[in-house]
Coordinates of C-alpha atoms in Angstrom, one line a residue:
Chain L
M121 CA -12.0 33.5 24.4
S122 CA -13.2 36.9 23.1
S123 CA -17.0 37.3 23.4
E124 CA -17.3 38.5 19.8
K125 CA -16.5 35.0 18.5
A126 CA -19.7 33.6 20.1
V127 CA -21.6 35.9 17.9
G128 CA -21.1 33.5 15.0
K129 CA -23.2 30.4 14.5
I130 CA -21.5 27.4 13.0
A131 CA -23.7 24.9 11.2
I132 CA -22.4 21.3 11.4
V133 CA -24.1 19.4 8.6
G134 CA -23.6 15.6 9.1
S135 CA -22.9 14.5 12.6
G136 CA -20.7 11.4 12.2
L137 CA -17.1 11.0 13.6
V138 CA -15.8 13.9 11.5
G139 CA -18.8 16.2 12.0
S140 CA -18.8 15.6 15.8
S141 CA -15.0 16.5 15.9
W142 CA -15.8 19.7 14.1
A143 CA -18.7 20.5 16.6
T144 CA -16.3 19.8 19.4
I145 CA -13.5 22.1 18.2
F146 CA -15.9 24.9 17.2
A147 CA -17.7 24.6 20.7
S148 CA -14.5 24.5 22.4
S149 CA -13.5 27.8 20.9
G150 CA -16.7 29.4 22.1
Y151 CA -18.8 29.4 18.8
K152 CA -22.5 28.6 18.9
V153 CA -22.7 25.3 17.1
Q154 CA -25.8 23.6 15.6
M155 CA -25.5 20.0 14.4
Y156 CA -27.8 18.7 11.6
D157 CA -28.4 15.0 10.7
I158 CA -31.4 13.2 9.3
S159 CA -32.2 11.2 12.5
E160 CA -32.8 12.2 16.1
K161 CA -31.0 9.1 17.2
Q162 CA -27.9 10.0 15.3
L163 CA -27.9 13.3 16.7
Q164 CA -28.0 12.0 20.2
T165 CA -25.1 9.8 19.6
A166 CA -23.2 12.8 18.3
L167 CA -24.0 14.9 21.2
T168 CA -22.8 12.2 23.5
L169 CA -19.6 12.1 21.5
V170 CA -19.1 15.9 21.6
E171 CA -19.6 15.9 25.3
K172 CA -17.0 13.1 25.6
N173 CA -14.6 15.0 23.2
L174 CA -15.0 18.3 25.1
R175 CA -14.2 16.6 28.5
K176 CA -11.2 15.0 26.9
L177 CA -9.9 18.3 25.7
D178 CA -10.5 19.7 29.1
E179 CA -8.7 16.8 30.8
H180 CA -5.6 17.3 28.7
G181 CA -5.6 21.2 28.8
L182 CA -6.1 21.1 25.0
Q183 CA -9.3 23.3 24.8
R184 CA -9.3 25.5 21.8
G185 CA -10.4 28.7 23.6
N186 CA -11.0 29.7 27.2
I187 CA -14.2 28.0 27.7
S188 CA -14.9 24.9 29.8
A189 CA -16.5 21.8 28.5
D190 CA -19.7 22.4 30.5
A191 CA -20.1 26.1 29.0
A192 CA -19.1 24.9 25.6
L193 CA -21.8 22.2 25.7
L194 CA -24.5 24.8 26.4
N195 CA -23.6 26.3 23.0
V196 CA -24.3 23.0 21.0
S197 CA -27.7 22.4 19.7
T198 CA -29.1 19.9 17.3
T199 CA -31.8 19.7 14.6
T200 CA -33.1 17.5 11.8
S201 CA -34.3 20.6 9.8
L202 CA -31.7 21.7 7.2
E203 CA -33.5 25.0 7.0
E204 CA -33.0 25.5 10.7
V205 CA -29.3 24.6 10.8
M206 CA -28.6 27.0 7.9
K207 CA -30.5 29.9 9.6
G208 CA -28.1 32.5 10.7
A209 CA -25.0 30.4 10.2
I210 CA -21.8 32.3 9.2
Y211 CA -20.1 29.1 8.1
V212 CA -21.3 25.6 7.3
Q213 CA -19.0 22.6 7.8
E214 CA -20.5 19.8 5.8
S215 CA -19.2 16.3 6.6
A216 CA -21.7 14.1 4.8
L217 CA -21.5 11.1 2.5
E218 CA -18.5 10.9 0.2
D219 CA -20.6 10.3 -2.8
V220 CA -20.4 12.6 -5.7
N221 CA -24.0 12.2 -6.9
F222 CA -25.5 12.6 -3.4
R223 CA -23.4 15.8 -3.1
I224 CA -24.5 17.2 -6.3
E225 CA -28.1 17.0 -5.1
F226 CA -27.4 18.0 -1.5
Y227 CA -25.5 21.1 -2.5
K228 CA -28.4 22.2 -4.8
K229 CA -30.4 22.2 -1.5
L230 CA -27.8 24.0 0.4
D231 CA -27.5 26.5 -2.3
S232 CA -31.3 27.1 -2.3
I233 CA -31.6 27.8 1.4
T234 CA -28.2 29.5 2.2
E235 CA -28.2 33.0 3.5
P236 CA -26.1 35.8 2.0
N237 CA -22.4 35.5 3.0
T238 CA -22.6 32.0 4.6
I239 CA -19.5 29.9 3.7
L240 CA -20.1 26.4 2.5
A241 CA -17.2 24.2 3.5
S242 CA -16.9 20.6 2.8
S243 CA -14.7 18.2 4.8
T244 CA -14.4 15.7 1.8
S245 CA -10.9 14.3 1.3
T246 CA -11.7 12.7 -2.1
I247 CA -14.0 14.8 -4.2
P248 CA -13.0 18.3 -5.5
A249 CA -15.5 21.0 -4.9
S250 CA -15.7 21.7 -8.8
K251 CA -17.4 18.2 -9.0
F252 CA -20.5 19.3 -7.0
T253 CA -20.7 23.1 -7.0
E254 CA -20.3 24.0 -10.5
G255 CA -24.0 24.8 -11.4
L256 CA -24.8 26.6 -8.0
V257 CA -25.9 30.3 -7.7
N258 CA -23.6 30.8 -4.7
R259 CA -20.7 28.6 -6.0
E260 CA -18.2 31.4 -5.1
R261 CA -18.9 30.7 -1.5
C262 CA -18.2 27.0 -1.8
L263 CA -14.8 25.3 -1.0
I264 CA -13.1 22.3 0.6
V265 CA -12.0 22.5 4.2
H266 CA -10.4 19.2 4.9
P267 CA -9.1 18.0 8.3
V268 CA -6.7 15.2 9.3
N269 CA -7.8 12.3 11.5
P270 CA -8.1 12.7 14.4
P271 CA -9.0 16.5 14.1
L272 CA -9.1 17.1 17.9
F273 CA -5.4 16.5 18.1
L274 CA -4.0 17.1 14.5
P275 CA -4.7 20.8 13.7
L276 CA -3.8 20.7 9.9
T277 CA -6.7 21.7 7.6
E278 CA -6.4 21.9 3.9
I279 CA -8.4 24.7 2.2
V280 CA -9.0 23.9 -1.4
P281 CA -10.9 26.3 -3.7
A282 CA -12.9 25.3 -6.7
P283 CA -11.9 27.5 -9.8
W284 CA -14.9 29.8 -9.0
T285 CA -14.3 30.0 -5.2
S286 CA -13.8 33.8 -4.3
Q287 CA -10.7 34.9 -2.6
E288 CA -12.9 36.4 0.2
T289 CA -14.3 33.0 0.8
I290 CA -10.9 31.4 1.0
D291 CA -9.4 34.2 3.3
K292 CA -12.6 34.0 5.6
A293 CA -12.5 30.3 6.0
A294 CA -8.7 30.5 6.7
K295 CA -9.5 33.0 9.4
I296 CA -12.2 30.9 11.0
M297 CA -9.8 28.0 11.1
E298 CA -7.2 30.1 12.8
S299 CA -9.9 31.3 15.3
I300 CA -10.4 27.7 16.4
K301 CA -6.7 27.0 16.5
Q302 CA -6.8 24.8 13.4
K303 CA -3.6 25.3 11.1
P304 CA -5.0 26.1 7.7
V305 CA -2.9 25.8 4.4
K306 CA -4.4 27.2 1.4
L307 CA -4.0 25.3 -1.8
K308 CA -3.8 27.6 -4.8
K309 CA -5.7 25.3 -7.0
E310 CA -7.7 22.1 -7.0
V311 CA -5.6 18.9 -7.5
L312 CA -6.7 15.3 -7.1
G313 CA -6.0 14.1 -3.6
F314 CA -5.1 17.7 -2.4
A315 CA -1.9 17.9 -0.7
V316 CA -2.4 15.6 2.3
N317 CA -3.4 12.6 0.3
R318 CA -0.8 13.2 -2.5
L319 CA 2.1 13.2 0.0
Q320 CA 0.5 10.3 1.8
F321 CA 0.0 8.3 -1.3
A322 CA 3.6 9.1 -2.6
L323 CA 5.0 7.5 0.5
L324 CA 2.4 4.6 0.6
A325 CA 3.3 3.7 -3.0
E326 CA 7.0 3.3 -2.3
A327 CA 6.2 1.4 0.9
W328 CA 4.0 -1.0 -1.1
R329 CA 6.7 -1.4 -3.8
L330 CA 9.4 -2.2 -1.2
V331 CA 7.2 -4.8 0.3
A332 CA 6.0 -6.2 -3.1
D333 CA 9.5 -6.5 -4.2
D334 CA 10.7 -8.3 -1.1
V335 CA 13.2 -5.6 -0.1
I336 CA 11.8 -5.2 3.4
G337 CA 9.0 -6.4 5.7
V338 CA 5.9 -4.4 6.4
N339 CA 6.7 -3.9 10.1
D340 CA 10.2 -2.8 9.2
V341 CA 8.9 -0.2 6.7
D342 CA 6.7 1.2 9.5
L343 CA 9.7 1.1 11.8
V344 CA 11.8 3.1 9.3
M345 CA 9.2 5.8 9.7
S346 CA 8.3 5.7 13.3
A347 CA 11.9 5.3 14.7
G348 CA 13.6 7.2 11.9
L349 CA 11.9 9.8 9.6
G350 CA 8.6 10.3 11.5
P351 CA 9.8 12.0 14.8
R352 CA 11.6 14.5 12.5
Y353 CA 8.4 15.0 10.3
A354 CA 6.4 15.7 13.5
F355 CA 8.3 18.9 13.8
N356 CA 9.8 19.5 10.3
G357 CA 8.3 18.9 6.9
P358 CA 10.1 17.4 4.0
C359 CA 11.4 21.0 2.7
E360 CA 12.7 22.0 6.2
T361 CA 14.3 18.6 6.5
V362 CA 16.4 18.7 3.5
H363 CA 17.3 22.4 4.3
L364 CA 18.6 21.2 7.7
N365 CA 20.3 18.0 6.3
A366 CA 22.8 20.3 4.5
F367 CA 23.8 23.8 4.6
G368 CA 20.4 25.0 3.3
V369 CA 18.1 23.7 0.6
R370 CA 20.4 24.8 -2.3
D371 CA 23.4 23.0 -0.9
Y372 CA 21.2 20.0 -0.4
F373 CA 20.1 19.8 -4.0
R374 CA 23.6 20.6 -5.3
R375 CA 25.0 17.6 -3.2
Y376 CA 22.2 15.1 -3.3
G377 CA 19.8 16.1 -6.2
S378 CA 21.2 14.1 -8.8
G379 CA 21.5 11.1 -6.4
A380 CA 17.8 11.5 -5.4
T381 CA 16.9 11.5 -9.1
T382 CA 18.8 8.4 -9.6
V383 CA 17.0 6.7 -6.8
L384 CA 13.6 7.9 -7.9
N385 CA 14.2 6.6 -11.5
D386 CA 14.8 3.2 -9.9
M387 CA 11.3 3.2 -8.3
G388 CA 8.7 1.2 -10.0
I389 CA 5.4 2.2 -11.6
V390 CA 2.3 3.2 -9.8
P391 CA 1.2 0.1 -7.8
D392 CA -1.8 -2.1 -8.4
F393 CA -3.3 -1.8 -4.9
T394 CA -5.6 -4.8 -5.6
D395 CA -2.7 -7.2 -5.9
E396 CA -3.9 -9.9 -3.5
S397 CA -0.4 -11.4 -2.9
V398 CA 0.8 -8.0 -1.6
I399 CA -2.2 -7.4 0.4
Q400 CA -1.7 -10.7 2.1
K401 CA 1.9 -9.7 3.0
F402 CA 0.4 -6.7 4.7
E403 CA -2.2 -8.6 6.5
T404 CA 0.3 -11.2 7.7
E405 CA 2.3 -8.6 9.6
L406 CA -0.3 -6.2 10.5
E407 CA -3.3 -8.4 11.7
P408 CA -1.4 -10.2 14.5
K409 CA -0.4 -7.0 16.2
M410 CA -3.6 -4.9 15.3
S411 CA -6.5 -7.1 14.5
S412 CA -8.9 -5.3 12.2
S413 CA -11.8 -6.7 14.2
N414 CA -10.6 -4.5 17.1
I415 CA -9.6 -1.6 15.1
R416 CA -11.3 0.9 17.2
E417 CA -9.2 -0.1 20.2
Y418 CA -5.9 0.4 18.2
Q419 CA -7.3 3.8 16.9
A420 CA -7.9 4.8 20.6
E421 CA -4.3 3.7 21.3
R422 CA -3.1 5.9 18.5
E423 CA -5.1 8.7 19.9
V424 CA -3.5 8.4 23.3
K425 CA -0.2 8.9 21.7
L426 CA -1.4 11.8 19.6
V427 CA -2.7 13.5 22.8
E428 CA 0.7 13.3 24.4
M429 CA 2.2 14.6 21.2
A430 CA -0.3 17.6 21.2
K431 CA 0.5 18.3 24.8
L432 CA 4.2 18.2 24.1
K433 CA 4.0 20.6 21.1
K434 CA 1.8 22.9 23.2
A435 CA 4.3 22.9 25.9
M436 CA 7.0 23.9 23.3
N437 CA 4.7 26.5 22.0
L438 CA 4.6 24.8 18.5
Chain D
M211 CA 24.5 -2.7 31.8
S212 CA 25.5 -6.3 32.0
S213 CA 29.4 -6.6 32.4
E214 CA 29.8 -9.1 29.6
K215 CA 29.0 -6.4 27.0
A216 CA 32.1 -4.5 28.1
V217 CA 34.1 -7.5 26.8
G218 CA 33.5 -6.3 23.2
K219 CA 35.6 -3.7 21.6
I220 CA 34.1 -1.5 19.1
A221 CA 36.3 0.1 16.5
I222 CA 35.0 3.5 15.2
V223 CA 36.7 4.3 12.0
G224 CA 36.2 7.9 11.0
S225 CA 35.5 10.3 13.8
G226 CA 33.4 13.1 12.2
L227 CA 29.8 13.9 13.5
V228 CA 28.4 10.4 12.6
G229 CA 31.4 8.5 13.9
S230 CA 31.3 10.5 17.1
S231 CA 27.6 9.7 17.5
W232 CA 28.3 6.0 17.1
A233 CA 31.2 6.2 19.6
T234 CA 28.8 7.9 22.0
I235 CA 26.2 5.3 21.7
F236 CA 28.4 2.3 22.0
A237 CA 30.1 3.8 25.0
S238 CA 26.8 4.7 26.6
S239 CA 25.9 1.1 26.3
G240 CA 29.1 0.1 28.1
Y241 CA 31.2 -1.2 25.1
K242 CA 35.0 -0.4 24.9
V243 CA 35.3 2.0 22.1
Q244 CA 38.3 3.0 20.2
M245 CA 38.1 5.9 17.6
Y246 CA 40.4 6.0 14.6
D247 CA 41.0 9.0 12.4
I248 CA 44.0 10.3 10.5
S249 CA 44.9 13.3 12.7
E250 CA 45.3 13.6 16.4
K251 CA 43.6 17.0 16.3
Q252 CA 40.5 15.6 14.7
L253 CA 40.4 12.8 17.3
Q254 CA 40.7 15.5 20.1
T255 CA 37.7 17.3 18.5
A256 CA 35.8 14.1 18.3
L257 CA 36.5 13.2 22.0
T258 CA 35.3 16.5 23.1
L259 CA 32.1 16.0 21.2
V260 CA 31.6 12.3 22.6
E261 CA 32.0 13.6 26.1
K262 CA 29.5 16.4 25.4
N263 CA 27.1 13.8 23.9
L264 CA 27.4 11.5 26.7
R265 CA 26.6 14.3 29.2
K266 CA 23.6 15.2 27.1
L267 CA 22.3 11.6 27.2
D268 CA 22.8 11.7 31.1
E269 CA 21.0 15.1 31.5
H270 CA 18.0 13.8 29.6
G271 CA 17.9 10.2 31.1
L272 CA 18.5 8.8 27.7
Q273 CA 21.7 6.6 28.3
R274 CA 21.6 3.4 26.4
G275 CA 22.9 1.4 29.2
N276 CA 23.2 1.7 33.0
I277 CA 26.6 3.4 32.8
S278 CA 27.3 7.2 33.7
A279 CA 28.9 9.5 31.2
D280 CA 32.1 9.5 33.4
A281 CA 32.4 5.7 33.4
A282 CA 31.5 5.6 29.7
L283 CA 34.2 8.1 28.8
L284 CA 36.9 6.0 30.5
N285 CA 36.0 3.3 28.0
V286 CA 36.7 5.5 25.0
S287 CA 40.1 5.7 23.5
T288 CA 41.6 7.2 20.3
T289 CA 44.3 6.1 17.8
T290 CA 45.6 7.3 14.5
S291 CA 46.8 3.6 13.7
L292 CA 44.4 1.6 11.6
E293 CA 46.1 -1.6 12.8
E294 CA 45.6 -0.6 16.4
V295 CA 41.9 0.3 16.1
M296 CA 41.2 -3.0 14.3
K297 CA 43.1 -5.2 16.9
G298 CA 40.5 -7.2 19.0
A299 CA 37.6 -5.3 17.5
I300 CA 34.4 -7.5 17.4
Y301 CA 32.7 -4.9 15.2
V302 CA 34.0 -2.0 13.1
Q303 CA 31.7 1.0 12.4
E304 CA 33.2 2.8 9.5
S305 CA 31.9 6.5 8.8
A306 CA 34.5 7.7 6.5
L307 CA 34.3 9.7 3.2
E308 CA 31.3 9.1 0.9
D309 CA 33.5 8.4 -2.0
V310 CA 33.3 5.2 -3.9
N311 CA 37.1 5.2 -5.1
F312 CA 38.2 6.1 -1.7
R313 CA 36.2 3.3 -0.2
I314 CA 37.4 0.6 -2.6
E315 CA 41.0 1.3 -1.6
F316 CA 40.3 1.9 2.2
Y317 CA 38.3 -1.4 2.4
K318 CA 41.1 -3.3 0.7
K319 CA 43.3 -2.1 3.6
L320 CA 40.6 -3.0 6.3
D321 CA 40.3 -6.4 4.6
S322 CA 43.9 -7.1 4.8
I323 CA 44.2 -6.4 8.6
T324 CA 40.8 -7.5 9.9
E325 CA 40.9 -10.3 12.5
P326 CA 38.7 -13.3 12.0
N327 CA 35.0 -12.8 12.9
T328 CA 35.2 -9.0 13.0
I329 CA 32.2 -7.4 11.3
L330 CA 32.9 -4.5 8.9
A331 CA 29.9 -2.2 8.9
S332 CA 29.7 1.0 7.0
S333 CA 27.6 4.0 7.9
T334 CA 27.2 5.1 4.3
S335 CA 23.7 6.3 3.0
T336 CA 24.5 6.4 -0.6
I337 CA 27.0 3.7 -1.6
P338 CA 25.9 0.1 -1.6
A339 CA 28.3 -2.4 0.0
S340 CA 28.6 -4.2 -3.3
K341 CA 30.4 -1.2 -4.8
F342 CA 33.4 -1.4 -2.6
T343 CA 33.6 -5.0 -1.1
E344 CA 33.3 -7.2 -4.2
G345 CA 36.9 -8.3 -4.4
L346 CA 37.7 -8.6 -0.7
V347 CA 38.7 -11.9 1.0
N348 CA 36.4 -11.3 3.9
R349 CA 33.5 -9.7 1.9
E350 CA 31.0 -12.0 3.6
R351 CA 31.6 -9.9 6.7
C352 CA 31.0 -6.5 5.2
L353 CA 27.6 -4.8 5.2
I354 CA 25.8 -1.5 5.5
V355 CA 24.6 -0.3 9.0
H356 CA 23.1 3.1 8.2
P357 CA 21.8 5.4 11.1
V358 CA 19.4 8.4 10.8
N359 CA 20.5 11.8 11.8
P360 CA 20.8 12.6 14.7
P361 CA 21.5 9.0 15.7
L362 CA 21.6 9.9 19.4
F363 CA 17.9 10.5 19.4
L364 CA 16.6 8.6 16.3
P365 CA 17.3 4.8 16.9
L366 CA 16.4 3.6 13.5
T367 CA 19.3 1.8 11.7
E368 CA 19.1 0.1 8.2
I369 CA 21.1 -3.0 7.9
V370 CA 21.8 -3.7 4.2
P371 CA 23.7 -6.6 3.0
A372 CA 25.7 -7.0 -0.2
P373 CA 24.8 -10.1 -2.2
W374 CA 27.8 -12.0 -0.5
T375 CA 27.2 -10.8 3.0
S376 CA 26.6 -13.9 5.3
Q377 CA 23.3 -14.3 7.1
E378 CA 25.4 -14.7 10.3
T379 CA 27.1 -11.2 9.7
I380 CA 23.5 -9.7 9.2
D381 CA 22.1 -11.3 12.3
K382 CA 25.2 -10.4 14.5
A383 CA 25.1 -6.8 13.3
A384 CA 21.4 -6.6 14.2
K385 CA 22.0 -8.1 17.6
I386 CA 24.8 -5.6 18.3
M387 CA 22.5 -2.7 17.3
E388 CA 19.7 -4.1 19.7
S389 CA 22.4 -4.2 22.6
I390 CA 22.9 -0.5 22.1
K391 CA 19.1 0.2 21.9
Q392 CA 19.2 1.1 18.2
K393 CA 16.3 -0.3 16.2
P394 CA 17.6 -2.3 13.2
V395 CA 15.6 -3.2 10.2
K396 CA 17.0 -5.8 7.9
L397 CA 16.8 -5.2 4.2
K398 CA 16.7 -8.5 2.3
K399 CA 18.5 -7.1 -0.6
E400 CA 20.5 -4.1 -1.8
V401 CA 18.5 -1.4 -3.4
L402 CA 19.6 2.2 -4.4
G403 CA 18.8 4.6 -1.6
F404 CA 18.0 1.6 0.9
A405 CA 14.6 2.2 2.6
V406 CA 15.1 5.4 4.4
N407 CA 16.1 7.5 1.5
R408 CA 13.6 5.8 -0.9
L409 CA 10.7 6.8 1.4
Q410 CA 12.2 10.3 1.9
F411 CA 12.8 10.9 -1.7
A412 CA 9.3 9.6 -2.8
L413 CA 7.8 12.3 -0.4
L414 CA 10.4 15.0 -1.4
A415 CA 9.6 14.4 -5.1
E416 CA 5.9 15.1 -4.5
A417 CA 6.6 18.0 -2.3
W418 CA 8.9 19.5 -5.1
R419 CA 6.3 18.9 -7.7
L420 CA 3.5 20.7 -5.7
V421 CA 5.8 23.6 -5.2
A422 CA 6.9 23.6 -8.9
D423 CA 3.3 23.4 -10.1
D424 CA 2.2 26.3 -7.9
V425 CA -0.3 24.1 -6.0
I426 CA 1.0 25.0 -2.6
G427 CA 3.8 27.0 -0.9
V428 CA 6.9 25.5 0.6
N429 CA 6.1 26.4 4.2
D430 CA 2.6 25.0 3.7
V431 CA 3.9 21.7 2.5
D432 CA 6.0 21.4 5.6
L433 CA 3.0 22.3 7.7
V434 CA 0.8 19.6 6.0
M435 CA 3.5 17.3 7.4
S436 CA 4.3 18.7 10.8
A437 CA 0.8 19.5 11.9
G438 CA -0.9 16.8 10.0
L439 CA 0.7 13.5 8.8
G440 CA 4.0 13.8 10.8
P441 CA 2.7 13.5 14.3
R442 CA 1.1 10.1 13.3
Y443 CA 4.2 9.0 11.5
A444 CA 6.2 9.5 14.7
F445 CA 4.2 6.7 16.1
N446 CA 2.8 4.6 13.2
G447 CA 4.4 4.1 9.8
P448 CA 2.6 4.2 6.4
C449 CA 1.4 0.6 6.6
E450 CA 0.0 0.8 10.2
T451 CA -1.5 4.2 9.3
V452 CA -3.7 3.0 6.3
H453 CA -4.5 -0.2 8.5
L454 CA -5.8 2.2 11.1
N455 CA -7.5 4.6 8.6
A456 CA -10.1 1.8 7.7
F457 CA -11.1 -1.5 9.2
G458 CA -7.7 -2.9 8.5
V459 CA -5.4 -2.8 5.6
R460 CA -7.6 -5.0 3.3
D461 CA -10.6 -2.8 3.8
Y462 CA -8.3 0.4 3.2
F463 CA -7.2 -0.9 -0.2
R464 CA -10.6 -2.0 -1.1
R465 CA -12.1 1.3 -0.3
Y466 CA -9.4 3.7 -1.2
G467 CA -6.8 1.7 -3.4
S468 CA -8.2 2.7 -6.8
G469 CA -8.5 6.3 -5.7
A470 CA -5.0 6.3 -4.6
T471 CA -3.9 4.9 -8.0
T472 CA -5.8 7.7 -9.8
V473 CA -4.1 10.3 -7.7
L474 CA -0.6 8.6 -8.2
N475 CA -1.2 8.5 -12.0
D476 CA -1.8 12.2 -11.8
M477 CA 1.6 12.9 -10.2
G478 CA 4.2 14.3 -12.6
I479 CA 7.5 12.7 -13.6
V480 CA 10.7 12.6 -11.5
P481 CA 11.7 16.0 -10.7
D482 CA 14.8 17.9 -12.1
F483 CA 16.3 19.0 -8.7
T484 CA 18.6 21.4 -10.5
D485 CA 15.7 23.5 -11.7
E486 CA 16.7 27.0 -10.6
S487 CA 13.3 28.5 -10.6
V488 CA 12.0 25.8 -8.2
I489 CA 15.1 26.0 -5.9
Q490 CA 14.4 29.8 -5.6
K491 CA 11.0 29.1 -4.5
F492 CA 12.3 26.9 -1.8
E493 CA 15.0 29.4 -0.7
T494 CA 12.6 32.3 -0.8
E495 CA 10.4 30.6 1.9
L496 CA 13.1 28.7 3.9
E497 CA 16.0 31.2 4.2
P498 CA 14.1 33.9 6.0
K499 CA 13.1 31.5 8.8
M500 CA 16.1 29.3 8.7
S501 CA 19.2 31.0 7.3
S502 CA 21.6 28.6 5.8
S503 CA 24.5 30.6 7.2
N504 CA 23.2 29.7 10.8
I505 CA 22.2 26.1 9.9
R506 CA 24.0 24.6 12.9
E507 CA 21.7 26.7 15.2
Y508 CA 18.6 25.5 13.5
Q509 CA 19.9 21.8 13.6
A510 CA 20.4 22.4 17.3
E511 CA 16.8 23.6 17.6
R512 CA 15.7 20.5 15.8
E513 CA 17.7 18.4 18.2
V514 CA 16.0 20.0 21.2
K515 CA 12.7 18.9 19.8
L516 CA 13.8 15.4 19.0
V517 CA 15.3 15.0 22.5
E518 CA 11.7 15.8 23.9
M519 CA 10.2 13.4 21.5
A520 CA 12.8 10.7 22.6
K521 CA 11.9 11.3 26.2
L522 CA 8.2 11.2 25.5
K523 CA 8.5 7.8 23.6
K524 CA 10.7 6.5 26.5
A525 CA 8.1 7.4 28.9
M526 CA 5.4 5.7 26.8
N527 CA 7.7 2.6 26.6
L528 CA 7.9 2.9 22.8

């Protein structure tokens, strides 16, 4: 951890699960972190979670910088004053309500008190920045910086500009992400769902159709991924995968492109995800093994696996 | 390895990379294996590969049964006689040319010399069994048993019946797969691309469109998967993932279903995978890091990662 990093103050606006994860990652990298929320009680909960998170990173050797949990914790403070959290912040990571009307008002406030040069980054996965930053004075410093859950163990971060976000803002945000060992990808323009959810939904749609059409069961679709395609995707994305599944990507599309088109043309329309009969099929297979009333427990089980994966990738220098 | 398993003889018909992998897995599980191919030379190459594969499994503690590589090798024989390989086989795993006309003729021959009760399983990923088994006397014993590459370290296997495949054949094939520690999923009916390639192509199509539309670069699409979605998919498929990303699958679709539909409706049409300008974008990013002239080397690198993943999952009893 170089000492100049600690010069920067990071404002964490909204201290729920996502905000607390961000606070953890920034603090673990040696930044000064201040968390803002509307109630003291919520901030105490968040602080407890950040401490737990930092100790977890220590335990598994997955700290983002060269700073211990104890030292990192000393750099984390809280406030219920929006003015205070923004003061001196080089970067604001906002993880507040996923509601466009709330955001429009909230960003007006942020805009009115932001210092020059502060970057205003939103964690939202569903609302493009253009929907709540258009009228702002400092709109060129606003953008989306969207993590994947759980951010502590999955470093991918989407950087999505609004049409008016400056290149400087995009580049600075990416550099800050790199400084905390997140892996930023820059989208060149705004699209609905960004890249993460577009890919995820494309897959989910076909999983849904296969189940709806009685081709395969829910647990078996999951097994196709976890015992087949998934372990490859943990190391190589879809482009590298086809490149490696032939003698390069050109050879792949030459040999399998028209076959892939035929299969894609055979897929059905965009699913109606409210279809009760299909939802019941999903529930019938998923609930017995992962009851939604104990979902936190199963999320914790997933996290244990992702911790091991993160350690494996770290050991492989990936 | 229970000794009764070795009673069964497995016929491996076609001894290329896929056939050799099957021979390895069956031998490592303690089965008697006989490989058939048209030339002695090819069979010697295959035998060398099977030995190398078996030693690799030993080295990493990933044997499928309790039998050493040396002992397993003693159970592997070869023949250029189709009659001989079929003799006494309880199960035939055919991994021959992916050509429908070849298959139609070849299966007529297999059909004419098969013993009663032998299962005829094809490794094909692209040709449904109905296309080359319709006219056969023993067509109820024919089906697809499709592995994922590399089969030694990715256990998923699709079992895809033709409309006339008997339930007994399907169940027996699944049991045989379980006996060699493959993870079989049974498709309830024939669909183009089966499940593996339908899911893979759904993802590939959106990756292609994002690149074609200049939303994101090729390497960044791959990073979205490898540093974001992929590590989760290595443990939890798309259905479990949405179940865990909310308070169960019903809650997920209630909260995010209509948003997902909106995003899916925003995706473009089925790509034209022959579009030279897009292929060039793929090549421009992929070739410098993985030259297609050295693709075997990069496939070997991928295998090293998948070996570590297989060891991790074994250690976690997954």
